[in-house]
Amino acid sequence: EEGIAIMKLYGTLTSPYVRKVRAFLHEKGIAHEFVIEAPADAAGNVPRLNPLGKVPVLLRDDGEALFDSPVIIDYLDGLRGAPLIPPVGEERFRAQRWHALGQGVLDAVVTRLMETRRTPELQDPAVLAKQEGKVAGALRFAEAHVTDGTPLVGARFGVADIALATALEYIDMRYAHDWRRQYPFLARWLIAMTDRPCLKETRAPT
């Protein structure tokens, strides 16, 4: 890696999709530069690099841009070190299912958040109820499938754990409600994960 440009990750400190990629980079020990930039920054690089105008965007050292957090994570996993996504078989499918669940929770919380930011008379209660229902369904699924404080797939911390922990902490940040009392196994699982350096170092500032 000597003598070549370092890859850059563009994103914000509060985006949960960016955080997921940052946690993955941290866990893998991949050298990179984190460039704090919002999609709306007129003079920024995000709209130039991603036609969808969204973060995260990963600019590889060869100048190729990748976007969408699952795609970036899939790319990063092949770069170096032991895989955080199981390479084949049932474990791979289970890990990717957890990743999809976490991604879906993020999407639901973001959609709900956008609705709550509209003026009260323009907010649609049906939109809020639908997204809250998705979050509740995901929490029920996770409660029934988590292991007690251990990695979700196999015996090794990986993409499934990053995806679920990021989603749960984003619920706390943008849709705070007392889910822990209703889902005690899930609450205990998250406590066991919170001191993991990749999660600790990438939390949004309060």
Short mmCIF file of C-alpha atoms in Angstrom, two decimals:
data_model
loop_
_atom_site.label_atom_id
_atom_site.label_comp_id
_atom_site.label_asym_id
_atom_site.label_seq_id
_atom_site.Cartn_x
_atom_site.Cartn_y
_atom_site.Cartn_z
CA GLU A 1 0.00 0.00 0.00
CA GLU A 2 3.05 2.26 0.02
CA GLY A 3 3.37 5.03 -2.54
CA ILE A 4 -0.25 4.97 -3.68
CA ALA A 5 -3.18 7.24 -2.89
CA ILE A 6 -5.23 6.27 0.14
CA MET A 7 -8.92 5.49 -0.28
CA LYS A 8 -11.41 8.08 0.95
CA LEU A 9 -14.78 7.59 2.59
CA TYR A 10 -17.17 10.50 2.18
CA GLY A 11 -20.02 10.93 4.62
CA THR A 12 -21.42 12.55 7.74
CA LEU A 13 -20.91 11.72 11.40
CA THR A 14 -24.63 11.16 11.96
CA SER A 15 -25.49 8.95 8.96
CA PRO A 16 -26.01 5.38 10.19
CA TYR A 17 -25.13 4.03 6.74
CA VAL A 18 -21.79 5.83 6.92
CA ARG A 19 -21.25 4.63 10.47
CA LYS A 20 -21.76 1.02 9.39
CA VAL A 21 -19.00 1.36 6.76
CA ARG A 22 -16.73 3.19 9.22
CA ALA A 23 -17.20 0.40 11.78
CA PHE A 24 -16.40 -2.18 9.10
CA LEU A 25 -13.23 -0.31 8.07
CA HIS A 26 -12.19 -0.06 11.72
CA GLU A 27 -12.80 -3.75 12.41
CA LYS A 28 -10.84 -4.75 9.30
CA GLY A 29 -8.01 -2.32 10.05
CA ILE A 30 -8.13 -0.81 6.55
CA ALA A 31 -6.29 2.48 6.07
CA HIS A 32 -8.50 5.26 4.75
CA GLU A 33 -9.28 8.94 5.04
CA PHE A 34 -12.72 9.88 6.36
CA VAL A 35 -13.91 13.06 4.66
CA ILE A 36 -16.84 14.66 6.47
CA GLU A 37 -19.19 15.89 3.79
CA ALA A 38 -22.96 16.11 3.50
CA PRO A 39 -24.72 15.26 0.22
CA ALA A 40 -26.17 18.78 0.14
CA ASP A 41 -22.74 20.45 0.17
CA ALA A 42 -22.86 22.35 -3.12
CA ALA A 43 -19.10 22.36 -3.61
CA GLY A 44 -18.72 18.81 -2.33
CA ASN A 45 -17.63 15.59 -3.96
CA VAL A 46 -20.66 13.40 -3.18
CA PRO A 47 -22.91 14.47 -6.11
CA ARG A 48 -19.91 14.21 -8.45
CA LEU A 49 -19.01 10.70 -7.29
CA ASN A 50 -22.47 9.23 -6.70
CA PRO A 51 -25.21 10.01 -9.25
CA LEU A 52 -27.77 9.29 -6.51
CA GLY A 53 -26.27 12.07 -4.38
CA LYS A 54 -26.16 9.96 -1.22
CA VAL A 55 -23.57 8.96 1.38
CA PRO A 56 -21.54 6.91 2.01
CA VAL A 57 -19.28 7.06 -1.02
CA LEU A 58 -15.97 5.22 -1.11
CA LEU A 59 -13.36 6.59 -3.49
CA ARG A 60 -10.87 3.83 -4.13
CA ASP A 61 -7.18 4.59 -4.49
CA ASP A 62 -7.51 3.96 -8.25
CA GLY A 63 -10.15 6.71 -8.56
CA GLU A 64 -13.15 4.36 -8.88
CA ALA A 65 -16.12 5.36 -6.71
CA LEU A 66 -18.38 2.86 -4.93
CA PHE A 67 -21.69 3.72 -3.31
CA ASP A 68 -24.40 2.11 -1.19
CA SER A 69 -23.19 0.72 2.12
CA PRO A 70 -23.77 -3.02 1.40
CA VAL A 71 -21.78 -2.73 -1.85
CA ILE A 72 -18.94 -0.87 -0.14
CA ILE A 73 -18.84 -3.41 2.69
CA ASP A 74 -18.79 -6.32 0.25
CA TYR A 75 -15.83 -4.72 -1.54
CA LEU A 76 -13.94 -3.94 1.68
CA ASP A 77 -14.30 -7.48 2.99
CA GLY A 78 -12.19 -8.82 0.16
CA LEU A 79 -9.31 -6.40 0.63
CA ARG A 80 -7.45 -7.86 3.58
CA GLY A 81 -7.69 -9.90 6.76
CA ALA A 82 -10.17 -12.53 7.84
CA PRO A 83 -13.61 -12.06 6.25
CA LEU A 84 -16.38 -10.42 8.29
CA ILE A 85 -18.91 -11.82 5.81
CA PRO A 86 -18.85 -15.64 5.79
CA PRO A 87 -17.65 -16.63 2.30
CA VAL A 88 -20.09 -19.46 1.52
CA GLY A 89 -23.05 -21.49 2.63
CA GLU A 90 -25.67 -21.15 5.35
CA GLU A 91 -23.60 -18.82 7.50
CA ARG A 92 -23.24 -16.40 4.60
CA PHE A 93 -27.00 -16.32 4.01
CA ARG A 94 -27.70 -15.80 7.71
CA ALA A 95 -25.15 -12.99 7.95
CA GLN A 96 -26.57 -11.27 4.88
CA ARG A 97 -30.10 -11.63 6.27
CA TRP A 98 -29.01 -9.80 9.43
CA HIS A 99 -27.38 -7.15 7.25
CA ALA A 100 -30.63 -6.74 5.30
CA LEU A 101 -32.62 -6.52 8.54
CA GLY A 102 -30.34 -3.82 9.90
CA GLN A 103 -30.46 -1.91 6.61
CA GLY A 104 -34.27 -2.10 6.60
CA VAL A 105 -34.44 -0.72 10.14
CA LEU A 106 -32.22 2.20 9.14
CA ASP A 107 -34.44 2.90 6.12
CA ALA A 108 -37.59 2.82 8.28
CA VAL A 109 -36.15 5.10 10.98
CA VAL A 110 -34.88 7.57 8.37
CA THR A 111 -38.26 7.64 6.58
CA ARG A 112 -40.03 8.17 9.90
CA LEU A 113 -37.58 10.91 10.86
CA MET A 114 -38.16 12.77 7.59
CA GLU A 115 -41.92 12.64 8.20
CA THR A 116 -41.57 13.99 11.76
CA ARG A 117 -39.57 16.93 10.39
CA ARG A 118 -42.50 18.12 8.30
CA THR A 119 -44.79 20.71 9.86
CA PRO A 120 -47.33 18.97 12.15
CA GLU A 121 -50.33 19.64 9.88
CA LEU A 122 -48.51 18.03 6.92
CA GLN A 123 -47.40 14.89 8.75
CA ASP A 124 -49.11 11.68 7.70
CA PRO A 125 -49.90 9.41 10.69
CA ALA A 126 -50.15 6.44 8.32
CA VAL A 127 -46.53 6.93 7.21
CA LEU A 128 -45.36 7.09 10.83
CA ALA A 129 -47.38 4.00 11.78
CA LYS A 130 -46.08 2.02 8.81
CA GLN A 131 -42.42 2.75 9.57
CA GLU A 132 -42.86 2.16 13.30
CA GLY A 133 -44.46 -1.17 12.44
CA LYS A 134 -41.42 -2.15 10.39
CA VAL A 135 -39.10 -1.32 13.28
CA ALA A 136 -41.27 -3.28 15.71
CA GLY A 137 -41.31 -6.28 13.37
CA ALA A 138 -37.54 -6.20 13.06
CA LEU A 139 -37.12 -5.97 16.83
CA ARG A 140 -39.44 -8.96 17.32
CA PHE A 141 -37.45 -10.99 14.80
CA ALA A 142 -34.15 -10.03 16.41
CA GLU A 143 -35.41 -10.82 19.92
CA ALA A 144 -36.34 -14.32 18.77
CA HIS A 145 -33.01 -14.96 17.01
CA VAL A 146 -30.22 -13.22 18.95
CA THR A 147 -27.75 -15.19 20.96
CA ASP A 148 -27.03 -14.10 24.51
CA GLY A 149 -24.23 -11.59 24.12
CA THR A 150 -22.32 -13.57 21.51
CA PRO A 151 -21.82 -12.98 17.76
CA LEU A 152 -24.94 -13.59 15.71
CA VAL A 153 -23.41 -15.90 13.10
CA GLY A 154 -20.78 -18.51 13.86
CA ALA A 155 -18.40 -17.70 16.67
CA ARG A 156 -16.86 -14.57 15.20
CA PHE A 157 -17.90 -10.91 15.28
CA GLY A 158 -18.84 -9.83 11.78
CA VAL A 159 -21.11 -7.92 9.44
CA ALA A 160 -24.28 -9.22 11.10
CA ASP A 161 -23.25 -7.76 14.46
CA ILE A 162 -22.17 -4.44 12.97
CA ALA A 163 -25.45 -4.13 11.05
CA LEU A 164 -27.71 -4.95 14.00
CA ALA A 165 -25.81 -2.91 16.60
CA THR A 166 -25.73 0.11 14.29
CA ALA A 167 -29.47 -0.20 13.67
CA LEU A 168 -30.33 -0.49 17.37
CA GLU A 169 -28.21 2.49 18.32
CA TYR A 170 -29.75 4.53 15.50
CA ILE A 171 -33.21 3.71 16.89
CA ASP A 172 -32.01 5.20 20.19
CA MET A 173 -30.72 8.27 18.42
CA ARG A 174 -33.64 9.09 16.09
CA TYR A 175 -36.65 7.10 17.33
CA ALA A 176 -36.01 6.82 21.05
CA HIS A 177 -38.52 4.60 22.81
CA ASP A 178 -38.36 1.93 25.49
CA TRP A 179 -37.77 -1.11 23.26
CA ARG A 180 -35.42 -2.70 25.83
CA ARG A 181 -38.18 -3.59 28.28
CA GLN A 182 -40.11 -5.41 25.57
CA TYR A 183 -37.04 -7.11 24.07
CA PRO A 184 -34.73 -8.00 27.00
CA PHE A 185 -32.60 -10.58 25.13
CA LEU A 186 -31.88 -8.02 22.44
CA ALA A 187 -31.05 -5.37 25.04
CA ARG A 188 -28.55 -7.72 26.71
CA TRP A 189 -27.01 -8.62 23.38
CA LEU A 190 -26.44 -4.93 22.56
CA ILE A 191 -24.82 -4.28 25.96
CA ALA A 192 -22.34 -7.06 25.20
CA MET A 193 -21.45 -5.38 21.89
CA THR A 194 -21.22 -1.73 22.94
CA ASP A 195 -17.58 -1.76 24.05
CA ARG A 196 -16.35 -3.18 20.76
CA PRO A 197 -13.80 -0.60 19.53
CA CYS A 198 -15.28 -0.43 16.01
CA LEU A 199 -18.63 0.60 17.49
CA LYS A 200 -17.24 2.78 20.26
CA GLU A 201 -15.03 4.79 17.90
CA THR A 202 -17.75 5.44 15.32
CA ARG A 203 -20.67 6.60 17.49
CA ALA A 204 -22.27 9.86 16.45
CA PRO A 205 -21.33 12.79 18.68
CA THR A 206 -24.03 13.66 21.20
#
